[in-house]
Amino acid sequence: MADSISIKSFTFRYPGSHRNALSEVSLEIQAGSCCAILGPTGAGKTTLLQAVAGVLGAHHAQAAANGHIQIGSVVHSPLPRSILFPRVGLFLQDPTVQISGIRDNVEDEVRFTLDNLRVGDEEAVQRVRIQLEELGLGMLATRPLSQLSGGELQRVALAGMLVASPPVLLLDEPLNSLDATAQARLLRLLATFRGRHTVVLTDYGIDAALRLADRVVVLSEGRVLYQGAPAGLVSRSEEFVDLLPADSLVRLSGLAGDERIPSPERRFFRKILGAL
Amino acid sequence: MTIGIPEKLALTLFLVVAAVTLPWNISALLIAALLSARTLIPALRPLDQTARRRFRKIFFVLLCLVAVMTAVNSVFVRSGAVWAEIAGIRLFEGGLLFGLTTGFRLLLIAAAFLVLFGSTSIGAFADYLNHVGIPGPIATTALLSLHFLDHLPERIQQIFIAQESRGAPLRGNLVARIRSFFLLLSPLVLSSIVESIERGTALELRGFHLGISLRTASGPGNRHWSPTTVALLAFSIILVVYRLTLWLIPSP
């Protein structure tokens, strides 16, 4: 069952840093929904996901933090102090890091998670098989990991996380290293998670948010600039000219009737599109 | 005769002991035998093309190193009779012997480990370590280090290209190459630290801290040592005893 996430006035500062990585962040994410966190590099997207997953609490015990993070009915004040897996699954930016490196083929690699959770043999085999089929990896089950492409490796890493059925799934820039085909495939897959997992994903652009998210959050320098439905972001696109990539703004301006972006930027984007 | 991980580990131990205890010409013979075995015995063959290329590259570099080491020692360690005189440079027997002994010792040890790791997957090691009861955290730390070492040449190559594309003088004469070592070292150490932290976090994020298991679906074989393993271990012990005896009982 999916869990809701509630973050109240959460502030976090890394040890030795002079500025807050996150400042007074408050979010409500319903169980089974999908939330997209957008923003430029250094906005605090990864920090927020790591705080919810318990990575920050476990690895930066001396860091200054305020507020609280609630996952389901459990309140962590100010943040979880240990990694919450298998309740929360965090999928890192670089999928190759998430591959354990001590298993030889795809099914063994996915099973590594269940072995850690001490799941029995029969159940583990069954769950791995189902998970591989769901992610379209059934044909690759016995293939050595060294023979997989980047997109396939990412799906194996995702399978390794999903096989534990975490109620909350956090994906840190999952589209980052994928080509257009692999991105479309992953977005279709994530769409099937609705209701089963609460999905929070971060991204630079707006594509994933518009296709998947029930709720969009725009972060900049650790602060929430916008949160609400993706449609609301369309009507306020001019506020995010410096924060979102050009193609996202063009997309938003198109959705908003082409009058939302200030004229110099609009001319610039038209020039680019014309050149293309 | 089946050759599994216990046999390979025993063989590696035997070759290391032999390298340390026996004269250089025996080491040279053992290297030749190991190279032949690597071609003839399927269990000792490289796992893939990458392992094959890596073996050739490292072995060639070490062979060159042995040649340089021997030449330098024979010139500068002036002990024993003059073995030869080339273009007015005298080569001494004592230095030559020292260079050959040290060089072939290094070459045999390196070849033994290269064959062991080139022909065995990390997953198979995981199975074996789990099977013999090595504690999970220790075994996994060792395996992750192996995984890192496995990717080290690739990483060095990436950093090399990155530095060269910034105009760093990495090619050219010996001085440029020595300087390049420092240009490579700093990013290599930094990236290793970052990757270690990320990999550790990634493992925790898959529940590694909850209940460590190295077991794979295939599972290992029985616990008994084969005659080959026993023989190789026995030879290793004999060599150590022989060497200690020579050391403790001075010749008249």
XYZ file of N, CA and C in Angstrom, chain B residues 20-132:
339
model
N 58.517 -16.120 -3.969
C 59.309 -15.575 -2.862
C 60.456 -16.510 -2.476
N 60.235 -17.819 -2.619
C 61.221 -18.761 -2.072
C 62.186 -19.345 -3.104
N 61.783 -19.409 -4.373
C 62.611 -20.114 -5.360
C 63.422 -19.148 -6.231
N 64.488 -19.631 -6.859
C 65.305 -18.747 -7.696
C 64.556 -18.269 -8.946
N 65.137 -17.244 -9.595
C 64.420 -16.572 -10.681
C 64.144 -17.472 -11.873
N 65.063 -18.441 -12.139
C 64.832 -19.278 -13.325
C 63.635 -20.208 -13.129
N 63.394 -20.627 -11.867
C 62.194 -21.446 -11.593
C 60.952 -20.558 -11.756
N 61.060 -19.302 -11.273
C 59.940 -18.357 -11.432
C 59.612 -18.184 -12.904
N 60.664 -18.065 -13.736
C 60.449 -17.894 -15.175
C 59.738 -19.119 -15.762
N 60.152 -20.312 -15.304
C 59.499 -21.535 -15.782
C 58.035 -21.584 -15.352
N 57.801 -21.184 -14.093
C 56.417 -21.191 -13.588
C 55.550 -20.191 -14.355
N 56.144 -19.044 -14.729
C 55.384 -18.057 -15.521
C 54.997 -18.675 -16.864
N 55.961 -19.343 -17.482
C 55.679 -19.986 -18.775
C 54.601 -21.052 -18.626
N 54.697 -21.824 -17.533
C 53.696 -22.879 -17.290
C 52.311 -22.256 -17.055
N 52.295 -21.150 -16.312
C 51.015 -20.487 -16.016
C 50.380 -19.938 -17.295
N 51.213 -19.367 -18.156
C 50.691 -18.827 -19.421
C 50.132 -19.943 -20.296
N 50.807 -21.095 -20.275
C 50.303 -22.238 -21.053
C 48.991 -22.734 -20.456
N 48.973 -22.854 -19.134
C 47.761 -23.341 -18.455
C 46.581 -22.404 -18.723
N 46.870 -21.118 -18.788
C 45.828 -20.107 -19.036
C 45.202 -20.310 -20.421
N 45.985 -20.843 -21.341
C 45.464 -21.099 -22.685
C 44.779 -22.464 -22.758
N 45.351 -23.445 -22.061
C 44.871 -24.824 -22.219
C 43.708 -25.193 -21.295
N 43.694 -24.630 -20.076
C 42.660 -25.031 -19.105
C 41.511 -24.017 -19.135
N 40.303 -24.460 -19.486
C 39.173 -23.533 -19.620
C 38.912 -22.696 -18.354
N 39.074 -23.328 -17.183
C 38.755 -22.603 -15.934
C 39.716 -21.447 -15.662
N 40.873 -21.468 -16.322
C 41.849 -20.395 -16.089
C 41.831 -19.343 -17.198
N 40.978 -19.560 -18.192
C 40.914 -18.594 -19.296
C 40.223 -17.313 -18.851
N 40.553 -16.182 -19.488
C 39.896 -14.918 -19.118
C 38.387 -15.007 -19.348
N 37.647 -14.307 -18.486
C 36.184 -14.355 -18.570
C 35.666 -13.701 -19.846
N 36.290 -12.605 -20.242
C 35.824 -11.887 -21.436
C 37.004 -11.181 -22.114
N 36.683 -10.463 -23.167
C 37.727 -9.777 -23.935
C 38.431 -8.700 -23.099
N 37.650 -8.039 -22.228
C 38.241 -6.987 -21.384
C 39.322 -7.588 -20.490
N 39.010 -8.724 -19.873
C 39.982 -9.378 -18.987
C 41.207 -9.824 -19.781
N 40.956 -10.315 -20.996
C 42.057 -10.770 -21.857
C 42.986 -9.608 -22.203
N 42.370 -8.471 -22.604
C 43.165 -7.278 -22.977
C 43.945 -6.747 -21.782
N 43.246 -6.743 -20.623
C 43.882 -6.217 -19.413
C 45.110 -7.042 -19.052
N 44.968 -8.386 -19.149
C 46.088 -9.268 -18.823
C 47.273 -8.957 -19.727
N 47.000 -8.886 -21.041
C 48.085 -8.641 -22.002
C 48.792 -7.323 -21.701
N 47.982 -6.301 -21.450
C 48.535 -4.959 -21.246
C 49.415 -4.919 -19.988
N 48.849 -5.398 -18.874
C 49.593 -5.335 -17.604
C 50.832 -6.224 -17.674
N 50.680 -7.415 -18.272
C 51.803 -8.335 -18.349
C 52.933 -7.733 -19.187
N 52.555 -7.087 -20.289
C 53.567 -6.477 -21.155
C 54.298 -5.351 -20.416
N 53.542 -4.515 -19.727
C 54.152 -3.404 -18.976
C 55.116 -3.952 -17.921
N 54.684 -5.017 -17.215
C 55.535 -5.598 -16.166
C 56.794 -6.241 -16.758
N 56.620 -6.859 -17.922
C 57.769 -7.479 -18.590
C 58.823 -6.409 -18.944
N 58.334 -5.273 -19.453
C 59.244 -4.151 -19.762
C 59.925 -3.669 -18.484
N 59.130 -3.615 -17.406
C 59.658 -3.158 -16.117
C 60.775 -4.088 -15.637
N 60.551 -5.387 -15.800
C 61.561 -6.382 -15.391
C 62.850 -6.156 -16.187
N 62.702 -5.929 -17.498
C 63.879 -5.719 -18.355
C 64.649 -4.473 -17.908
N 63.909 -3.384 -17.652
C 64.555 -2.131 -17.225
C 65.232 -2.333 -15.866
N 64.480 -2.986 -14.959
C 64.991 -3.209 -13.592
C 66.290 -4.024 -13.634
N 66.289 -5.050 -14.454
C 67.464 -5.916 -14.561
C 68.654 -5.133 -15.125
N 68.388 -4.368 -16.185
C 69.478 -3.601 -16.818
C 70.051 -2.575 -15.844
N 69.177 -1.841 -15.182
C 69.629 -0.786 -14.251
C 70.434 -1.399 -13.112
N 69.923 -2.515 -12.544
C 70.631 -3.153 -11.437
C 71.995 -3.687 -11.862
N 72.021 -4.267 -13.048
C 73.303 -4.849 -13.485
C 74.355 -3.768 -13.738
N 73.905 -2.545 -14.024
C 74.860 -1.443 -14.229
C 75.288 -0.846 -12.882
N 74.309 -0.611 -12.012
C 74.615 0.158 -10.794
C 74.991 -0.687 -9.573
N 74.515 -1.952 -9.514
C 74.915 -2.800 -8.379
C 76.204 -3.517 -8.787
N 77.296 -2.953 -8.345
C 78.586 -3.443 -8.850
C 79.133 -4.536 -7.946
N 78.526 -5.708 -8.032
C 79.046 -6.832 -7.251
C 79.245 -8.028 -8.188
N 80.211 -8.863 -7.831
C 80.504 -10.024 -8.664
C 81.321 -9.638 -9.887
N 81.473 -10.643 -10.734
C 82.298 -10.427 -11.930
C 81.528 -9.624 -12.977
N 82.305 -9.123 -13.950
C 81.650 -8.407 -15.065
C 81.059 -9.462 -16.006
N 79.765 -9.348 -16.233
C 79.077 -10.361 -17.057
C 79.246 -10.036 -18.546
N 79.152 -8.754 -18.858
C 79.339 -8.327 -20.254
C 79.671 -6.850 -20.280
N 80.185 -6.396 -21.407
C 80.472 -4.966 -21.568
C 79.866 -4.524 -22.892
N 78.882 -3.621 -22.810
C 78.199 -3.183 -24.034
C 78.431 -1.679 -24.190
N 79.036 -1.284 -25.281
C 79.342 0.118 -25.589
C 80.039 0.806 -24.418
N 80.963 0.115 -23.814
C 81.750 0.672 -22.716
C 81.053 0.620 -21.361
N 79.800 0.158 -21.342
C 79.070 0.048 -20.059
C 79.193 -1.383 -19.558
N 79.699 -1.508 -18.331
C 79.915 -2.849 -17.788
C 78.688 -3.329 -17.006
N 78.291 -4.578 -17.283
C 77.153 -5.180 -16.580
C 77.698 -6.206 -15.591
N 77.314 -6.051 -14.297
C 77.861 -6.924 -13.261
C 76.908 -8.077 -12.960
N 77.472 -9.224 -12.693
C 76.676 -10.446 -12.450
C 75.773 -10.327 -11.224
N 76.330 -9.749 -10.152
C 75.564 -9.618 -8.903
C 74.303 -8.793 -9.111
N 74.462 -7.663 -9.795
C 73.317 -6.765 -10.064
C 72.325 -7.420 -10.991
N 72.873 -8.150 -11.978
C 72.016 -8.835 -12.944
C 71.127 -9.861 -12.230
N 71.765 -10.637 -11.341
C 71.035 -11.667 -10.598
C 69.973 -11.035 -9.699
N 70.347 -9.939 -9.046
C 69.401 -9.251 -8.159
C 68.199 -8.726 -8.966
N 68.497 -8.116 -10.121
C 67.438 -7.578 -10.974
C 66.509 -8.663 -11.474
N 67.101 -9.774 -11.903
C 66.283 -10.888 -12.422
C 65.420 -11.496 -11.321
N 66.032 -11.682 -10.149
C 65.284 -12.287 -9.038
C 64.091 -11.410 -8.660
N 64.363 -10.117 -8.459
C 63.283 -9.203 -8.051
C 62.231 -9.078 -9.156
N 62.698 -8.934 -10.389
C 61.779 -8.739 -11.507
C 60.864 -9.933 -11.725
N 61.448 -11.137 -11.766
C 60.621 -12.335 -12.016
C 59.717 -12.648 -10.825
N 60.179 -12.275 -9.642
C 59.328 -12.453 -8.452
C 58.048 -11.609 -8.635
N 58.262 -10.362 -8.997
C 57.140 -9.441 -9.219
C 56.238 -9.950 -10.351
N 56.869 -10.404 -11.413
C 56.109 -10.850 -12.588
C 55.262 -12.089 -12.268
N 55.838 -13.027 -11.529
C 55.086 -14.251 -11.204
C 53.912 -13.938 -10.280
N 54.158 -13.102 -9.275
C 53.068 -12.761 -8.346
C 51.941 -12.052 -9.105
N 52.332 -11.077 -9.946
C 51.323 -10.330 -10.709
C 50.553 -11.253 -11.638
N 51.267 -12.146 -12.338
C 50.611 -13.065 -13.278
C 49.629 -13.974 -12.537
N 50.039 -14.443 -11.344
C 49.162 -15.337 -10.568
C 47.849 -14.631 -10.227
N 47.944 -13.387 -9.748
C 46.719 -12.647 -9.381
C 45.903 -12.267 -10.618
N 46.583 -11.929 -11.698
C 45.856 -11.576 -12.927
C 45.058 -12.768 -13.450
N 45.663 -13.950 -13.394
C 44.946 -15.150 -13.852
C 43.775 -15.441 -12.918
N 44.004 -15.310 -11.619
C 42.934 -15.583 -10.642
C 41.736 -14.655 -10.872
N 41.985 -13.346 -10.896
C 40.873 -12.400 -10.990
C 40.318 -12.289 -12.414
N 41.163 -12.574 -13.407
C 40.679 -12.498 -14.790
C 39.777 -13.657 -15.152
N 39.914 -14.769 -14.421
C 39.137 -15.957 -14.789
C 37.982 -16.229 -13.821
N 37.809 -15.371 -12.814
C 36.767 -15.614 -11.811
C 35.880 -14.385 -11.683
N 34.585 -14.592 -11.745
C 33.678 -13.447 -11.599
C 33.523 -13.088 -10.127
N 33.154 -11.823 -9.895
C 32.985 -11.362 -8.510
C 31.836 -12.123 -7.844
N 30.811 -12.439 -8.634
C 29.682 -13.205 -8.103
C 30.124 -14.574 -7.593
N 31.016 -15.224 -8.354
C 31.507 -16.544 -7.942
C 32.326 -16.435 -6.652
N 33.102 -15.348 -6.553
C 33.840 -15.100 -5.301
C 32.868 -14.934 -4.139
N 31.782 -14.184 -4.409
C 30.769 -13.945 -3.371
C 30.230 -15.269 -2.856
N 29.906 -16.155 -3.802
C 29.403 -17.480 -3.425
C 30.390 -18.205 -2.530
N 31.653 -18.190 -2.967
C 32.657 -18.959 -2.254
C 32.890 -18.398 -0.843
N 33.017 -17.071 -0.753
C 33.270 -16.463 0.551
C 32.120 -16.735 1.511
N 30.909 -16.661 0.964
C 29.736 -16.956 1.773
C 29.765 -18.410 2.236
N 30.176 -19.268 1.325
C 30.218 -20.706 1.563
C 31.198 -21.068 2.672
N 32.360 -20.397 2.690
C 33.362 -20.745 3.711
C 33.155 -19.976 5.013
